[in-house]
Short mmCIF file of C-alpha atoms in Angstrom, two decimals:
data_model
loop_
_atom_site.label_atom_id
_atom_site.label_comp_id
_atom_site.label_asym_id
_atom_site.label_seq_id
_atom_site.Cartn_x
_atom_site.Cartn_y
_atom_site.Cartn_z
CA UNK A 1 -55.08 15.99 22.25
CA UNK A 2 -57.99 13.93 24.12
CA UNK A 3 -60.55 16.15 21.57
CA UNK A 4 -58.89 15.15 18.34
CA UNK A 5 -58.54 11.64 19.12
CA UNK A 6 -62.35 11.58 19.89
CA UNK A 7 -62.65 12.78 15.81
CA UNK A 8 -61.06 9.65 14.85
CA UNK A 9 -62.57 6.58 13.04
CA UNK A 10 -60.68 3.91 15.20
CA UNK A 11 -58.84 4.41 18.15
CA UNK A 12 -55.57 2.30 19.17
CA UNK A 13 -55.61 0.47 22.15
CA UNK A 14 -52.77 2.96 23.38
CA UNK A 15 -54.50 6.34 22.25
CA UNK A 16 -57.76 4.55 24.00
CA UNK A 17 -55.88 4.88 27.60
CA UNK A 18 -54.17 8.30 26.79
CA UNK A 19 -58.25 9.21 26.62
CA UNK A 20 -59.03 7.74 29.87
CA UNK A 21 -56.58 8.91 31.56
CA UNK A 22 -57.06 12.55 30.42
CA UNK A 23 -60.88 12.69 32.08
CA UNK A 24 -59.58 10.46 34.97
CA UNK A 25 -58.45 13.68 36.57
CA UNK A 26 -57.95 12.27 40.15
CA UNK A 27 -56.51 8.77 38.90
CA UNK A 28 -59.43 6.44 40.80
CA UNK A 29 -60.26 4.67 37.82
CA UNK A 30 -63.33 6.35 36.86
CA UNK A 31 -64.67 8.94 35.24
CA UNK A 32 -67.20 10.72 36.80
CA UNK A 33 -68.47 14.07 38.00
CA UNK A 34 -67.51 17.01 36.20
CA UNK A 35 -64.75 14.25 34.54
CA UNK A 36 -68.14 12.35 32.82
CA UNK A 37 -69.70 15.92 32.10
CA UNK A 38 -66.54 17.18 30.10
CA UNK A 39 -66.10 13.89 28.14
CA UNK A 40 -69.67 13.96 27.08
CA UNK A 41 -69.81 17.26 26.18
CA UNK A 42 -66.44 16.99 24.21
CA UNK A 43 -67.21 13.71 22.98
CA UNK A 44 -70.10 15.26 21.10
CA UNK A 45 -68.46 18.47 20.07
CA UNK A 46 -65.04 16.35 18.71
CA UNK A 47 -67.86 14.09 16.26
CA UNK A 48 -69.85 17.02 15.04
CA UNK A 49 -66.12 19.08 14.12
CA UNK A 50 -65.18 15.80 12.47
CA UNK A 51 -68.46 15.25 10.62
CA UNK A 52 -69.66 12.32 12.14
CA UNK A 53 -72.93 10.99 14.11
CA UNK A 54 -72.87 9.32 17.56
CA UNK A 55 -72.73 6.08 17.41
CA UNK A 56 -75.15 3.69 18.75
CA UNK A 57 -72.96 2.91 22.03
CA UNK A 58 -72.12 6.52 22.52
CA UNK A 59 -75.94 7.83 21.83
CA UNK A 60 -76.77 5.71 24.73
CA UNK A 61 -73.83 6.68 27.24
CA UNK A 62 -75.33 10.56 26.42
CA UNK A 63 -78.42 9.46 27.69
CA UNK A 64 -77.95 7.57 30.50
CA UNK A 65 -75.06 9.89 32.29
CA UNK A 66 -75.44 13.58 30.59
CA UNK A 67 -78.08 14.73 33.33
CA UNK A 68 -77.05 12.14 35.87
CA UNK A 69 -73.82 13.53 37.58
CA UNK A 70 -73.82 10.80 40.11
CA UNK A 71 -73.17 8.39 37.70
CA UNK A 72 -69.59 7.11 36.56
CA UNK A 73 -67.86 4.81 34.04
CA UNK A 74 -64.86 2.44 33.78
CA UNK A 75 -62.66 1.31 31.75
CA UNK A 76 -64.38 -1.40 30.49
CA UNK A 77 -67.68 0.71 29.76
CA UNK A 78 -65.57 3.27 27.96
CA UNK A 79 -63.84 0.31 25.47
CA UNK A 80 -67.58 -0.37 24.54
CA UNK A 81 -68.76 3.17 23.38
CA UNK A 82 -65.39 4.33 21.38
CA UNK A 83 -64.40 3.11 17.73
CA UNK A 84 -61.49 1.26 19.49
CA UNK A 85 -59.46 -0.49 17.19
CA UNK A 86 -60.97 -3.66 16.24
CA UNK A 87 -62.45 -3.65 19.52
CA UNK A 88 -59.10 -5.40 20.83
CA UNK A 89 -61.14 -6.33 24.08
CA UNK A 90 -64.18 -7.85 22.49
CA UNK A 91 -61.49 -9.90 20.47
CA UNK A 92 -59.65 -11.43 23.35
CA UNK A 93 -63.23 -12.35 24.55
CA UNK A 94 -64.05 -13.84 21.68
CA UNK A 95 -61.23 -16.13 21.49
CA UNK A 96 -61.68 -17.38 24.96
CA UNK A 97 -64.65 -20.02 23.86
CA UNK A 98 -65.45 -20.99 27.65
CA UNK A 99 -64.39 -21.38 30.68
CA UNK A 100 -62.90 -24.29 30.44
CA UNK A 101 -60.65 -23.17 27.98
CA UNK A 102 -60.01 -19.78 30.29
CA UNK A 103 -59.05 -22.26 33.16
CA UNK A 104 -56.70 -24.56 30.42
CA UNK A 105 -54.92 -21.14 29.42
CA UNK A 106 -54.71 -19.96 32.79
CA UNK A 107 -53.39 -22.94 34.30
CA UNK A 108 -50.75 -23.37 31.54
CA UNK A 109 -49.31 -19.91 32.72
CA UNK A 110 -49.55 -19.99 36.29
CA UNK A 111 -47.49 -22.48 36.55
CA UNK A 112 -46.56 -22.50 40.27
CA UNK A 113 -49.76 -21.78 41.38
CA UNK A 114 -48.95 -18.34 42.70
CA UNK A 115 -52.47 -16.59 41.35
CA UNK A 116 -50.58 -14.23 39.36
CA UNK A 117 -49.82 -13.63 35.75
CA UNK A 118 -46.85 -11.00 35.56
CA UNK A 119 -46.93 -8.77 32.37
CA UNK A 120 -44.09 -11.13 30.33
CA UNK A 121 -47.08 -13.72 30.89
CA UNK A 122 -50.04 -11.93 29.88
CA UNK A 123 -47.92 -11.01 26.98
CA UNK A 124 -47.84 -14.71 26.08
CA UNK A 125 -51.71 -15.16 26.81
CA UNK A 126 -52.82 -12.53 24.17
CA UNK A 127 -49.87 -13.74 21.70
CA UNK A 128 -51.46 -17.23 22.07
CA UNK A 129 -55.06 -15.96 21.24
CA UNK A 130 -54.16 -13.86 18.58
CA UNK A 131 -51.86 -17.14 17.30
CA UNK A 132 -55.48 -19.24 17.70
CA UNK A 133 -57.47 -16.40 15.54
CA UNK A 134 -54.73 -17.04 13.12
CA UNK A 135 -53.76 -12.80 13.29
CA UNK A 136 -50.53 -11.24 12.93
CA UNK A 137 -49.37 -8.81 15.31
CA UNK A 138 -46.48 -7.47 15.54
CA UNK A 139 -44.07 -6.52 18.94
CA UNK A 140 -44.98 -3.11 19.65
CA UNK A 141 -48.40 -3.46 18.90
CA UNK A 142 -48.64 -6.70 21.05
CA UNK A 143 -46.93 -4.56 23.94
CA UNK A 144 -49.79 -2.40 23.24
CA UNK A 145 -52.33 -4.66 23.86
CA UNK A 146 -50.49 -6.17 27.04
CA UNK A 147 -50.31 -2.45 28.14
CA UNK A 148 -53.86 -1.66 27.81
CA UNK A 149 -54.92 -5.20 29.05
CA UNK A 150 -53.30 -4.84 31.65
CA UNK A 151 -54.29 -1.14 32.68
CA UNK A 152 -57.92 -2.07 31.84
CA UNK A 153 -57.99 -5.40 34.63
CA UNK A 154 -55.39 -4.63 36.77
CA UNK A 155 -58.01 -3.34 39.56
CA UNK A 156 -54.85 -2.93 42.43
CA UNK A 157 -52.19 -1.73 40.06
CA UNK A 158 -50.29 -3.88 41.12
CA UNK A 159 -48.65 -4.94 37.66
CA UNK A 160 -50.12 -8.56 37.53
CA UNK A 161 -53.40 -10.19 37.14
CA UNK A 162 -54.92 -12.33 39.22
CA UNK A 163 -57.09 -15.13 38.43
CA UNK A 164 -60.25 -12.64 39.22
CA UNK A 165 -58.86 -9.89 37.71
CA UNK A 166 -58.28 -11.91 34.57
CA UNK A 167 -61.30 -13.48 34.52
CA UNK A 168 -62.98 -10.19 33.54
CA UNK A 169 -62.02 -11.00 30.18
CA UNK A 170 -64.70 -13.61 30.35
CA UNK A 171 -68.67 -12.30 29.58
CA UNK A 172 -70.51 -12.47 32.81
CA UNK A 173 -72.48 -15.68 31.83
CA UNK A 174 -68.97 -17.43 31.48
CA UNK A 175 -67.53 -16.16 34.33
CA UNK A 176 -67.14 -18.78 36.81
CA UNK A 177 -65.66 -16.44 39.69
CA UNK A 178 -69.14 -15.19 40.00
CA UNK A 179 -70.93 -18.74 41.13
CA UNK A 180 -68.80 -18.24 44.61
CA UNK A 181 -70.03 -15.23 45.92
CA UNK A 182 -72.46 -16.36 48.21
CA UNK A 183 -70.05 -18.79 50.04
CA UNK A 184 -66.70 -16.86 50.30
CA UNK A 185 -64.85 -16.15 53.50
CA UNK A 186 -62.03 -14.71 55.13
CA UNK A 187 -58.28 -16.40 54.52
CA UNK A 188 -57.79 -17.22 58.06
CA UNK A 189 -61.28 -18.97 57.98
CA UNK A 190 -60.14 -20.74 54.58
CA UNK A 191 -56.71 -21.90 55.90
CA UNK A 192 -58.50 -23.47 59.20
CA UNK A 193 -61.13 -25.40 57.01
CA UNK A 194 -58.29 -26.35 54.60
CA UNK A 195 -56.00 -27.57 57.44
CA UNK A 196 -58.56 -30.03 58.56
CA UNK A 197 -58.64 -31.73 54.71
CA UNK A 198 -55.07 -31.25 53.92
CA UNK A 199 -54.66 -33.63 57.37
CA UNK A 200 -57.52 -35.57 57.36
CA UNK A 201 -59.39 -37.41 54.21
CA UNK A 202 -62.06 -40.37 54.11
CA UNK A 203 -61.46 -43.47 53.14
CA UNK A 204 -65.20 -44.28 50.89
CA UNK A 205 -64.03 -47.72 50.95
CA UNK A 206 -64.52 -48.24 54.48
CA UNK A 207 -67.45 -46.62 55.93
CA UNK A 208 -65.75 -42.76 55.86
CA UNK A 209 -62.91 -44.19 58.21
CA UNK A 210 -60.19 -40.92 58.63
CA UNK A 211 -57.01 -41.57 56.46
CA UNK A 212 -54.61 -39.08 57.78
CA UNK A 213 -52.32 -37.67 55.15
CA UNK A 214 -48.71 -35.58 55.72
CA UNK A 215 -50.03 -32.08 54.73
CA UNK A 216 -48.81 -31.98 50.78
CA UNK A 217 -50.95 -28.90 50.28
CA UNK A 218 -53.50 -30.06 48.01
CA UNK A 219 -56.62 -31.79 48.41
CA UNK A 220 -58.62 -34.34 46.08
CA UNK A 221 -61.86 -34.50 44.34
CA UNK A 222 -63.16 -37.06 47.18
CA UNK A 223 -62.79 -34.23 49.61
CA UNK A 224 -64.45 -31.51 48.31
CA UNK A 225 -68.11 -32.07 48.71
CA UNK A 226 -67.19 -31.95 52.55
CA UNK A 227 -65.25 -28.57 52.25
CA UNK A 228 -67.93 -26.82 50.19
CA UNK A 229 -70.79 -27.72 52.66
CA UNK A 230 -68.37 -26.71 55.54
CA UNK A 231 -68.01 -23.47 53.87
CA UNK A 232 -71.10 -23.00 53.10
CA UNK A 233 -72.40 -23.92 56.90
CA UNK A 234 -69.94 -20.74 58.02
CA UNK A 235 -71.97 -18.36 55.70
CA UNK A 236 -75.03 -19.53 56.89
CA UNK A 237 -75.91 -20.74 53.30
CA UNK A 238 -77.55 -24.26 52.79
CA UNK A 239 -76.37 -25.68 49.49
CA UNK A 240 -78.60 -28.59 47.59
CA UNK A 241 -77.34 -30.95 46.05
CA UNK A 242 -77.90 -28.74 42.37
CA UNK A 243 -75.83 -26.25 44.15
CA UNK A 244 -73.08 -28.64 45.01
CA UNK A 245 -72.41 -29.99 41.62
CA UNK A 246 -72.36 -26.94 39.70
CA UNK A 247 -69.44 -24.98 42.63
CA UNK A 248 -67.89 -29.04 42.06
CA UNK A 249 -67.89 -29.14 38.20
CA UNK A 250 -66.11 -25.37 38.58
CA UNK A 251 -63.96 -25.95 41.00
CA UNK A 252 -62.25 -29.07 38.89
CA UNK A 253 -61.75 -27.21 35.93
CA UNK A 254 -59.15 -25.25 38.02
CA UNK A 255 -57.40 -28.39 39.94
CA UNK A 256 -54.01 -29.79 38.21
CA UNK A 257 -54.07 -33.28 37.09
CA UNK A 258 -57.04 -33.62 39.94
CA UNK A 259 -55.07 -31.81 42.69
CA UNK A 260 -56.85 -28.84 44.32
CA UNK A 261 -54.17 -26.65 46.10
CA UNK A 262 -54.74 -24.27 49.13
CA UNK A 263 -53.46 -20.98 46.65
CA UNK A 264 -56.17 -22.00 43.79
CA UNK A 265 -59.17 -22.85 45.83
CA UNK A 266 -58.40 -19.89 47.75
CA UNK A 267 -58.22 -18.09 44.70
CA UNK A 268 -62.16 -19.37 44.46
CA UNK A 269 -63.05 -18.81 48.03
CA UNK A 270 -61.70 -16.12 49.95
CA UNK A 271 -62.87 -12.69 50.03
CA UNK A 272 -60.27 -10.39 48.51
CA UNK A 273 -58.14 -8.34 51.01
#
C-alpha cells in the first residue's frame, strides 16, 4: 500500500501518515535505520514504476541519509520531501503572518489558560486559517487536517497541543519559544520566583517601596524586568539590557489584557517535564 501511494502525484494529508507510520516500524516517531533504508530504496523504486523523477526535496533526502544509517527523519522532514497535498503544513504556516498573530489565535482558544488546545480546538484553529485564506474545506477533510496536525506536533501523544508543541507551526525565525532557552528552569524553581511577585510588587512611584498584593495569580508588566533578571541570575546567564527587551516585548504578546499568569509564563519558562 505504502509503495503505491509513493507513485502518486499528491498525497492527502491522511494517506501522508498511513506512509509514516508504515516505515515507523517501532512507533518512536522516526524513521530511521533499516526503516530510512527501506523508504529510500522504495521511495525510488515506487517513482521510477510510476514514471516519474525525484523531486528536488526527495533528490536531496537520497543524498544526505542513503549511506548514512545513523541518520533519521520526522514527521515534519518527511511533509517537506513528499507531493503532499497542497503542502497542507506549509499552508497553515503561511497563514500564521507572525507571532503576534500566533499568540492572538492562541490566546483566543486557550481560554482558561490551561496550555492546552484539545483536538475540538485545533479543529477551530485550522477552520479559522483556512476561513482567513478565504478556502473551502469541507468536514471530513478538515478532520483530516486536525488528524494529521495533530499527529505531526503532538510530541507526547497526549491528544492536545501545547503552546510549544503548537508553536512548531511557526518557521524557526518566528518562533518565539526559542528566545527562552538559555534562561529556563525547573517548575518548582519557577513557582518559588513567581511566589515572591505574585506577593510582593514595587510601587515606581515611591522609590521601589513593596506593595504587597493577595496572590491573584498573575503578575504585571511593572514586574517583569525583576523576574527575568532573577531567572536569569539562577542560570548563571547575565542579560543586557538588548536581551531584556526583546524576552519583554515576547513575553507581552502572550499576557491577557496586560496580565501575565503563573500557567503562561510558565509555559515560556520552565523546562518541559
Amino acid at each position: 500500500m505504502a509503495g503505491s501511494l509513493l507513485q502518486s502525484v499528491e498525497i492527502s494529508a491522511s494517506q501522508f501518515l498511513d506512509i509514516f507510520n508504515h516505515y515507523d516500524n517501532d512507533g518512536n516517531g522516526f524513521i530511521e535505520g533499516k526503516e530510512l533504508q527501506s523508504f529510500i530504496r522504495e521511495l525510488r523504486e515506487a517513482r521510477q514504476q510510476a514514471g516519474l523523477d525525484l523531486t528536488d526535496e526527495m533528490r536531496q533526502l537520497v543524498c544526505e541519509y542513503e549511506t548514512n544509517s545513523e541518520r533519521r527523519i520526522g514527521l515534519i522532514e518527511l511533509v517537506q520531501v513528499l507531493p503532499t497535498e497542497e503542502n497542507f503544513l506549509l499552508f497553515f504556516r503561511q497563514q500564521l503572518s507572525s507571532c503576534s498573530h500566533f499568540i492572538q489565535v492562541w490566546r483566543r482558544y486557550d481560554v482558561d489558560h490551561s496550555g492546552f488546545i484539545e483536538a475540538d480546538e485545533l479543529k477551530d484553529f485550522l477552520k479559522e486559517l483556512l476561513l482567513k485564506a478565504q478556502r473551502i474545506c469541507d468536514d471530513k477533510k478538515l478532520d483530516e487536517y486536525t488528524a494529521a496536525t495533530l499527529k505531526i506536533f503532538d510530541s507526547n501523544a497526549d491528544g492536545k497541543l501545547c503552546l510549544s508543541e503548537m508553536s512548531r507551526l511557526l518557521p524557526d525565525d518566528q518562533n518565539f519559544l526559542l528566545r527562552f532557552e538559555g534562561v529556563k528552569m525547573s517548575k518548582p524553581q519557577f513557582n518559588r520566583i513567581f511566589d515572591i511577585y505574585d506577593q510582593v510588587t514595587f510601587d515606581l512611584c515611591h522609590l521601589f517601596l513593596p506593595v504587597y498584593q493577595d496572590g491573584s495569580g498573575f503578575m504585571d508588566e511593572s514586574q517583569l524586568d525583576s523576574l527575568l533578571r532573577d531567572l536569569s541570575e539562577n542560570n548563571n546567564k547575565v542579560l543586557d539590557s538588548k536581551d531584556v527587551r526583546l524576552y519583554h516585548s515576547s513575553i507581552m504578546e502572550l499576557s491577557d489584557g496586560g496580565k501575565l499568569y503563573r500557567s503562561d509564563l510558565s509555559l515560556l519558562l520552565c523546562h518541559e517535564d
